[in-house]
PDB file of C-alpha atoms in Angstrom:
ATOM      1  CA  GLU A   8     133.260  43.388   7.113  1.00 81.00           C
ATOM      2  CA  ASP A   9     132.404  46.973   6.181  1.00 86.00           C
ATOM      3  CA  LYS A  10     130.947  47.412   2.726  1.00 92.00           C
ATOM      4  CA  VAL A  11     130.142  50.412   0.530  1.00 95.00           C
ATOM      5  CA  VAL A  12     128.296  50.126  -2.776  1.00 96.00           C
ATOM      6  CA  GLN A  13     127.941  52.946  -5.275  1.00 96.00           C
ATOM      7  CA  SER A  14     125.534  53.181  -8.157  1.00 97.00           C
ATOM      8  CA  PRO A  15     125.471  53.630 -11.009  1.00 96.00           C
ATOM      9  CA  LEU A  16     129.021  52.571 -11.877  1.00 94.00           C
ATOM     10  CA  SER A  17     129.029  54.973 -14.793  1.00 95.00           C
ATOM     11  CA  LEU A  18     126.820  57.690 -16.130  1.00 96.00           C
ATOM     12  CA  VAL A  19     126.852  59.810 -19.278  1.00 98.00           C
ATOM     13  CA  VAL A  20     124.837  63.031 -19.358  1.00 97.00           C
ATOM     14  CA  HIS A  21     124.764  66.304 -21.267  1.00 97.00           C
ATOM     15  CA  GLU A  22     125.628  69.707 -19.941  1.00 97.00           C
ATOM     16  CA  GLY A  23     122.780  71.206 -17.968  1.00 97.00           C
ATOM     17  CA  ASP A  24     121.410  67.864 -16.788  1.00 97.00           C
ATOM     18  CA  THR A  25     120.943  67.049 -13.101  1.00 97.00           C
ATOM     19  CA  VAL A  26     122.457  63.839 -11.769  1.00 98.00           C
ATOM     20  CA  THR A  27     122.025  61.842  -8.592  1.00 98.00           C
ATOM     21  CA  LEU A  28     124.734  59.469  -7.422  1.00 98.00           C
ATOM     22  CA  ASN A  29     123.994  56.821  -4.828  1.00 98.00           C
ATOM     23  CA  CYS A  30     126.015  55.309  -2.022  1.00 97.00           C
ATOM     24  CA  SER A  31     124.809  52.593   0.330  1.00 97.00           C
ATOM     25  CA  TYR A  32     126.816  51.280   3.230  1.00 96.00           C
ATOM     26  CA  GLU A  33     127.013  48.531   5.812  1.00 93.00           C
ATOM     27  CA  VAL A  34     129.455  49.611   8.477  1.00 87.00           C
ATOM     28  CA  THR A  35     130.200  48.518  11.992  1.00 84.00           C
ATOM     29  CA  ASN A  36     130.558  51.503  14.322  1.00 86.00           C
ATOM     30  CA  PHE A  37     129.706  54.091  11.692  1.00 89.00           C
ATOM     31  CA  ARG A  38     131.063  57.570  12.285  1.00 88.00           C
ATOM     32  CA  SER A  39     130.723  59.499   9.042  1.00 90.00           C
ATOM     33  CA  LEU A  40     130.406  59.313   5.289  1.00 93.00           C
ATOM     34  CA  LEU A  41     132.704  61.169   2.929  1.00 93.00           C
ATOM     35  CA  TRP A  42     132.326  62.128  -0.718  1.00 95.00           C
ATOM     36  CA  TYR A  43     135.284  62.774  -3.012  1.00 95.00           C
ATOM     37  CA  LYS A  44     135.823  63.850  -6.602  1.00 96.00           C
ATOM     38  CA  GLN A  45     138.694  62.262  -8.456  1.00 95.00           C
ATOM     39  CA  GLU A  46     140.002  63.486 -11.771  1.00 93.00           C
ATOM     40  CA  LYS A  47     143.331  62.241 -13.102  1.00 84.00           C
ATOM     41  CA  LYS A  48     145.048  62.609  -9.762  1.00 88.00           C
ATOM     42  CA  ALA A  49     144.368  62.192  -6.046  1.00 92.00           C
ATOM     43  CA  PRO A  50     140.798  62.369  -4.710  1.00 93.00           C
ATOM     44  CA  THR A  51     139.697  65.768  -3.486  1.00 92.00           C
ATOM     45  CA  PHE A  52     137.290  66.165  -0.605  1.00 90.00           C
ATOM     46  CA  LEU A  53     133.701  67.276  -1.242  1.00 93.00           C
ATOM     47  CA  PHE A  54     131.548  66.579   1.810  1.00 91.00           C
ATOM     48  CA  MET A  55     131.485  64.928   5.196  1.00 91.00           C
ATOM     49  CA  LEU A  56     128.117  63.752   6.523  1.00 92.00           C
ATOM     50  CA  THR A  57     127.406  62.552  10.025  1.00 89.00           C
ATOM     51  CA  SER A  58     123.763  63.369  10.702  1.00 87.00           C
ATOM     52  CA  SER A  59     120.650  62.195   8.910  1.00 89.00           C
ATOM     53  CA  GLY A  60     118.584  64.653   6.956  1.00 88.00           C
ATOM     54  CA  ILE A  61     120.995  67.569   7.033  1.00 88.00           C
ATOM     55  CA  GLU A  62     121.927  68.644   3.536  1.00 91.00           C
ATOM     56  CA  LYS A  63     125.445  69.777   2.806  1.00 92.00           C
ATOM     57  CA  LYS A  64     125.741  72.132  -0.127  1.00 94.00           C
ATOM     58  CA  SER A  65     128.568  73.605  -2.146  1.00 93.00           C
ATOM     59  CA  GLY A  66     127.583  75.483  -5.270  1.00 96.00           C
ATOM     60  CA  ARG A  67     125.842  73.086  -7.633  1.00 97.00           C
ATOM     61  CA  LEU A  68     126.693  70.048  -5.497  1.00 97.00           C
ATOM     62  CA  SER A  69     124.704  68.834  -2.531  1.00 97.00           C
ATOM     63  CA  SER A  70     124.597  65.706  -0.448  1.00 97.00           C
ATOM     64  CA  ILE A  71     122.454  64.145   2.228  1.00 96.00           C
ATOM     65  CA  LEU A  72     122.670  61.136   4.503  1.00 95.00           C
ATOM     66  CA  ASP A  73     119.981  58.704   5.670  1.00 95.00           C
ATOM     67  CA  LYS A  74     121.313  56.752   8.641  1.00 91.00           C
ATOM     68  CA  LYS A  75     118.142  54.716   9.008  1.00 93.00           C
ATOM     69  CA  GLU A  76     118.237  53.372   5.453  1.00 93.00           C
ATOM     70  CA  LEU A  77     122.060  53.459   5.335  1.00 94.00           C
ATOM     71  CA  PHE A  78     122.578  55.470   2.193  1.00 95.00           C
ATOM     72  CA  SER A  79     123.676  58.819   0.913  1.00 97.00           C
ATOM     73  CA  ILE A  80     123.128  60.687  -2.330  1.00 97.00           C
ATOM     74  CA  LEU A  81     125.208  63.262  -4.133  1.00 98.00           C
ATOM     75  CA  ASN A  82     123.320  65.636  -6.417  1.00 98.00           C
ATOM     76  CA  ILE A  83     124.873  67.762  -9.109  1.00 98.00           C
ATOM     77  CA  THR A  84     122.634  70.304 -10.809  1.00 97.00           C
ATOM     78  CA  ALA A  85     123.278  72.091 -14.106  1.00 97.00           C
ATOM     79  CA  THR A  86     126.205  69.801 -14.873  1.00 98.00           C
ATOM     80  CA  GLN A  87     129.247  71.107 -16.718  1.00 97.00           C
ATOM     81  CA  THR A  88     131.992  69.287 -18.601  1.00 97.00           C
ATOM     82  CA  GLY A  89     134.299  70.070 -15.693  1.00 96.00           C
ATOM     83  CA  ASP A  90     132.165  67.840 -13.498  1.00 97.00           C
ATOM     84  CA  SER A  91     133.398  64.815 -15.442  1.00 97.00           C
ATOM     85  CA  ALA A  92     135.248  62.684 -12.906  1.00 96.00           C
ATOM     86  CA  ILE A  93     135.017  59.649 -10.686  1.00 95.00           C
ATOM     87  CA  TYR A  94     132.956  60.304  -7.582  1.00 97.00           C
ATOM     88  CA  LEU A  95     133.886  58.235  -4.567  1.00 96.00           C
ATOM     89  CA  CYS A  96     132.087  57.743  -1.318  1.00 95.00           C
ATOM     90  CA  ALA A  97     133.659  56.278   1.790  1.00 93.00           C
ATOM     91  CA  SER A  98     132.348  55.235   5.164  1.00 92.00           C
ATOM     92  CA  VAL A  99     134.441  56.035   8.210  1.00 87.00           C
ATOM     93  CA  ASN A 100     134.184  53.956  11.337  1.00 83.00           C
ATOM     94  CA  THR A 101     135.134  54.830  14.860  1.00 80.00           C
ATOM     95  CA  ASN A 102     138.233  52.597  14.801  1.00 72.00           C
ATOM     96  CA  ALA A 103     141.017  55.078  14.110  1.00 71.00           C
ATOM     97  CA  GLY A 104     138.948  56.573  11.332  1.00 72.00           C
ATOM     98  CA  LYS A 105     139.320  53.569   9.081  1.00 81.00           C
ATOM     99  CA  SER A 106     137.626  54.191   5.760  1.00 86.00           C
ATOM    100  CA  THR A 107     135.992  51.805   3.345  1.00 90.00           C
ATOM    101  CA  PHE A 108     135.568  53.109  -0.179  1.00 93.00           C
ATOM    102  CA  GLY A 109     133.048  52.237  -2.807  1.00 94.00           C
ATOM    103  CA  ASP A 110     134.228  51.516  -6.349  1.00 93.00           C
ATOM    104  CA  GLY A 111     133.121  54.943  -7.516  1.00 94.00           C
ATOM    105  CA  THR A 112     130.763  56.355 -10.122  1.00 96.00           C
ATOM    106  CA  THR A 113     132.351  57.565 -13.338  1.00 95.00           C
ATOM    107  CA  LEU A 114     130.466  60.623 -14.551  1.00 97.00           C
ATOM    108  CA  THR A 115     130.934  61.892 -18.086  1.00 97.00           C
ATOM    109  CA  VAL A 116     129.333  65.201 -19.010  1.00 98.00           C
ATOM    110  CA  LYS A 117     129.129  65.849 -22.742  1.00 97.00           C
ATOM    111  CA  PRO A 118     128.904  69.348 -24.229  1.00 95.00           C
TER     112      PRO A 118
ATOM    113  CA  ASP B 125     146.632  69.436   0.202  1.00 56.00           C
ATOM    114  CA  ALA B 126     147.269  69.413   3.998  1.00 65.00           C
ATOM    115  CA  GLY B 127     151.022  69.362   3.405  1.00 87.00           C
ATOM    116  CA  ILE B 128     151.291  65.757   2.216  1.00 94.00           C
ATOM    117  CA  THR B 129     154.039  64.627  -0.112  1.00 96.00           C
ATOM    118  CA  GLN B 130     154.872  61.193  -1.428  1.00 97.00           C
ATOM    119  CA  SER B 131     158.119  59.865  -2.815  1.00 97.00           C
ATOM    120  CA  PRO B 132     158.927  58.579  -5.267  1.00 97.00           C
ATOM    121  CA  ARG B 133     156.099  59.688  -7.536  1.00 97.00           C
ATOM    122  CA  HIS B 134     156.858  56.987 -10.081  1.00 97.00           C
ATOM    123  CA  LYS B 135     158.827  53.774  -9.765  1.00 97.00           C
ATOM    124  CA  VAL B 136     159.551  50.788 -11.962  1.00 97.00           C
ATOM    125  CA  THR B 137     161.021  47.749 -10.265  1.00 96.00           C
ATOM    126  CA  GLU B 138     161.490  44.055 -10.814  1.00 96.00           C
ATOM    127  CA  THR B 139     159.706  41.161  -9.188  1.00 97.00           C
ATOM    128  CA  GLY B 140     161.370  40.087  -5.967  1.00 96.00           C
ATOM    129  CA  THR B 141     163.013  43.394  -5.123  1.00 96.00           C
ATOM    130  CA  PRO B 142     162.162  45.370  -1.984  1.00 96.00           C
ATOM    131  CA  VAL B 143     160.471  48.722  -2.425  1.00 97.00           C
ATOM    132  CA  THR B 144     159.829  51.483   0.106  1.00 98.00           C
ATOM    133  CA  LEU B 145     157.384  54.316  -0.449  1.00 98.00           C
ATOM    134  CA  ARG B 146     157.464  57.377   1.741  1.00 98.00           C
ATOM    135  CA  CYS B 147     154.652  59.608   2.905  1.00 97.00           C
ATOM    136  CA  HIS B 148     155.587  62.870   4.568  1.00 97.00           C
ATOM    137  CA  GLN B 149     153.255  65.354   6.256  1.00 95.00           C
ATOM    138  CA  THR B 150     154.074  68.712   7.754  1.00 92.00           C
ATOM    139  CA  GLU B 151     151.038  69.394   9.953  1.00 88.00           C
ATOM    140  CA  ASN B 152     151.455  66.960  12.828  1.00 89.00           C
ATOM    141  CA  HIS B 153     148.414  64.809  12.024  1.00 90.00           C
ATOM    142  CA  ARG B 154     148.018  61.771  14.192  1.00 90.00           C
ATOM    143  CA  TYR B 155     146.262  59.445  11.746  1.00 91.00           C
ATOM    144  CA  MET B 156     147.874  58.358   8.487  1.00 94.00           C
ATOM    145  CA  TYR B 157     146.803  55.768   5.940  1.00 94.00           C
ATOM    146  CA  TRP B 158     148.119  53.890   2.937  1.00 97.00           C
ATOM    147  CA  TYR B 159     145.726  52.917   0.138  1.00 96.00           C
ATOM    148  CA  ARG B 160     146.134  51.291  -3.218  1.00 96.00           C
ATOM    149  CA  GLN B 161     143.890  52.060  -6.159  1.00 95.00           C
ATOM    150  CA  ASP B 162     143.294  49.643  -8.990  1.00 92.00           C
ATOM    151  CA  PRO B 163     140.757  49.684 -11.816  1.00 82.00           C
ATOM    152  CA  GLY B 164     137.540  48.022 -10.692  1.00 71.00           C
ATOM    153  CA  HIS B 165     138.516  48.007  -7.019  1.00 73.00           C
ATOM    154  CA  GLY B 166     138.360  51.610  -5.948  1.00 82.00           C
ATOM    155  CA  LEU B 167     140.587  52.553  -3.015  1.00 91.00           C
ATOM    156  CA  ARG B 168     141.557  49.796  -0.611  1.00 93.00           C
ATOM    157  CA  LEU B 169     143.180  50.333   2.763  1.00 92.00           C
ATOM    158  CA  ILE B 170     146.556  48.621   3.197  1.00 95.00           C
ATOM    159  CA  HIS B 171     147.733  49.808   6.621  1.00 95.00           C
ATOM    160  CA  TYR B 172     147.073  52.730   8.873  1.00 93.00           C
ATOM    161  CA  SER B 173     148.716  54.451  11.804  1.00 94.00           C
ATOM    162  CA  TYR B 174     147.216  56.173  14.825  1.00 90.00           C
ATOM    163  CA  GLY B 175     150.483  57.463  16.255  1.00 91.00           C
ATOM    164  CA  VAL B 176     154.219  56.983  16.352  1.00 94.00           C
ATOM    165  CA  LYS B 177     154.967  53.256  16.372  1.00 93.00           C
ATOM    166  CA  ASP B 178     151.203  52.507  16.414  1.00 93.00           C
ATOM    167  CA  THR B 179     150.046  50.792  13.229  1.00 94.00           C
ATOM    168  CA  ASP B 180     147.447  48.277  12.193  1.00 92.00           C
ATOM    169  CA  LYS B 181     146.400  46.300   9.153  1.00 91.00           C
ATOM    170  CA  GLY B 182     143.787  47.251   6.625  1.00 90.00           C
ATOM    171  CA  GLU B 183     141.866  45.019   4.251  1.00 87.00           C
ATOM    172  CA  VAL B 184     144.747  44.239   1.832  1.00 92.00           C
ATOM    173  CA  SER B 185     147.824  44.134   4.052  1.00 94.00           C
ATOM    174  CA  ASP B 186     149.399  40.877   2.834  1.00 95.00           C
ATOM    175  CA  GLY B 187     152.830  41.494   1.300  1.00 96.00           C
ATOM    176  CA  TYR B 188     153.136  44.958   2.848  1.00 97.00           C
ATOM    177  CA  SER B 189     154.637  46.312   6.031  1.00 97.00           C
ATOM    178  CA  VAL B 190     154.718  49.829   7.454  1.00 97.00           C
ATOM    179  CA  SER B 191     156.683  51.855   9.925  1.00 97.00           C
ATOM    180  CA  ARG B 192     156.143  55.150  11.655  1.00 97.00           C
ATOM    181  CA  SER B 193     159.142  56.188  13.709  1.00 96.00           C
ATOM    182  CA  LYS B 194     158.175  59.867  13.768  1.00 95.00           C
ATOM    183  CA  THR B 195     154.902  61.739  13.355  1.00 95.00           C
ATOM    184  CA  GLU B 196     155.653  63.200   9.966  1.00 95.00           C
ATOM    185  CA  ASP B 197     156.726  60.055   8.107  1.00 97.00           C
ATOM    186  CA  PHE B 198     154.793  56.901   7.292  1.00 98.00           C
ATOM    187  CA  LEU B 199     156.689  54.334   5.247  1.00 98.00           C
ATOM    188  CA  LEU B 200     155.177  51.525   3.203  1.00 98.00           C
ATOM    189  CA  THR B 201     157.454  48.610   2.321  1.00 98.00           C
ATOM    190  CA  LEU B 202     156.922  45.862  -0.193  1.00 97.00           C
ATOM    191  CA  GLU B 203     159.340  43.244   1.106  1.00 93.00           C
ATOM    192  CA  SER B 204     159.491  41.352  -2.193  1.00 96.00           C
ATOM    193  CA  ALA B 205     157.523  43.070  -4.912  1.00 97.00           C
ATOM    194  CA  THR B 206     155.166  41.050  -7.108  1.00 97.00           C
ATOM    195  CA  SER B 207     153.397  42.005 -10.318  1.00 96.00           C
ATOM    196  CA  SER B 208     150.077  42.029  -8.447  1.00 95.00           C
ATOM    197  CA  GLN B 209     151.390  44.981  -6.476  1.00 97.00           C
ATOM    198  CA  THR B 210     151.514  47.141  -9.572  1.00 97.00           C
ATOM    199  CA  SER B 211     149.163  49.931  -8.601  1.00 97.00           C
ATOM    200  CA  VAL B 212     148.777  53.557  -7.659  1.00 96.00           C
ATOM    201  CA  TYR B 213     149.500  54.090  -3.976  1.00 98.00           C
ATOM    202  CA  PHE B 214     147.965  56.963  -2.061  1.00 97.00           C
ATOM    203  CA  CYS B 215     148.838  58.165   1.371  1.00 97.00           C
ATOM    204  CA  ALA B 216     146.189  60.035   3.358  1.00 94.00           C
ATOM    205  CA  ILE B 217     145.847  61.881   6.628  1.00 92.00           C
ATOM    206  CA  SER B 218     142.774  62.401   8.741  1.00 87.00           C
ATOM    207  CA  GLU B 219     142.071  65.914   9.904  1.00 81.00           C
ATOM    208  CA  ARG B 220     139.500  66.612  12.595  1.00 74.00           C
ATOM    209  CA  ALA B 221     138.243  70.028  13.611  1.00 70.00           C
ATOM    210  CA  GLY B 222     135.125  70.983  15.532  1.00 67.00           C
ATOM    211  CA  GLY B 223     133.419  67.642  15.042  1.00 65.00           C
ATOM    212  CA  ASP B 224     134.126  67.620  11.324  1.00 70.00           C
ATOM    213  CA  GLU B 225     136.540  65.211   9.779  1.00 74.00           C
ATOM    214  CA  THR B 226     138.047  64.756   6.400  1.00 79.00           C
ATOM    215  CA  GLN B 227     140.810  62.803   4.801  1.00 84.00           C
ATOM    216  CA  TYR B 228     143.293  64.487   2.525  1.00 90.00           C
ATOM    217  CA  PHE B 229     145.289  62.534   0.027  1.00 94.00           C
ATOM    218  CA  GLY B 230     148.836  62.826  -1.148  1.00 95.00           C
ATOM    219  CA  PRO B 231     149.553  63.053  -4.883  1.00 95.00           C
ATOM    220  CA  GLY B 232     150.076  59.304  -5.281  1.00 96.00           C
ATOM    221  CA  THR B 233     152.901  56.994  -6.345  1.00 97.00           C
ATOM    222  CA  ARG B 234     152.627  54.953  -9.529  1.00 96.00           C
ATOM    223  CA  LEU B 235     154.434  51.646  -9.058  1.00 97.00           C
ATOM    224  CA  LEU B 236     155.081  49.193 -11.864  1.00 97.00           C
ATOM    225  CA  VAL B 237     156.467  45.777 -10.969  1.00 97.00           C
ATOM    226  CA  LEU B 238     157.868  43.934 -13.964  1.00 96.00           C
TER     227      LEU B 238
END
């Protein structure tokens, strides 16, 4: 059974701090790993990772995948209150793109 | 939002009644998914579809059935709703382009079973 574990479950930081969110996975027939941000609505896509060691970057957010150690990290630098959200990672396998989600990390950024 | 809509957006129903949720997409995506999201459980896959009339079970399929008679619509049915099915239901599509893939989610349906 595919399994995705995120840590920490919750995190409280102050504006300007840098945070690192972790995602480890055990997946049969791994294809890719996805990161999402969820505020009080549907998840919105952040990154898709398929290859080890290649960093994906969007503004203050970046992510990287390690397929040997089976984990990914999401970094957010210079955090802002608008970064407060639940961050979800999901593994995608080759079977019709079935995804398994972790339980998410709830990030709270205080002014 | 990849042209995904869900209906209804909110529903209150009673235990034992049938409920059907609809997911509609306008961009001819082949793969569609139904998830439920509950506190402490993240998103869990209920059923998915890889084409018209082609569906399969996810990790929490008991008590749910699906149908996909045309590309744009993926229906989720609770044959006899139970209180444990109170949840937020999200539909998603999988979009693939140039080796990249992402899933886009619909806005969600909040279901309360009394």
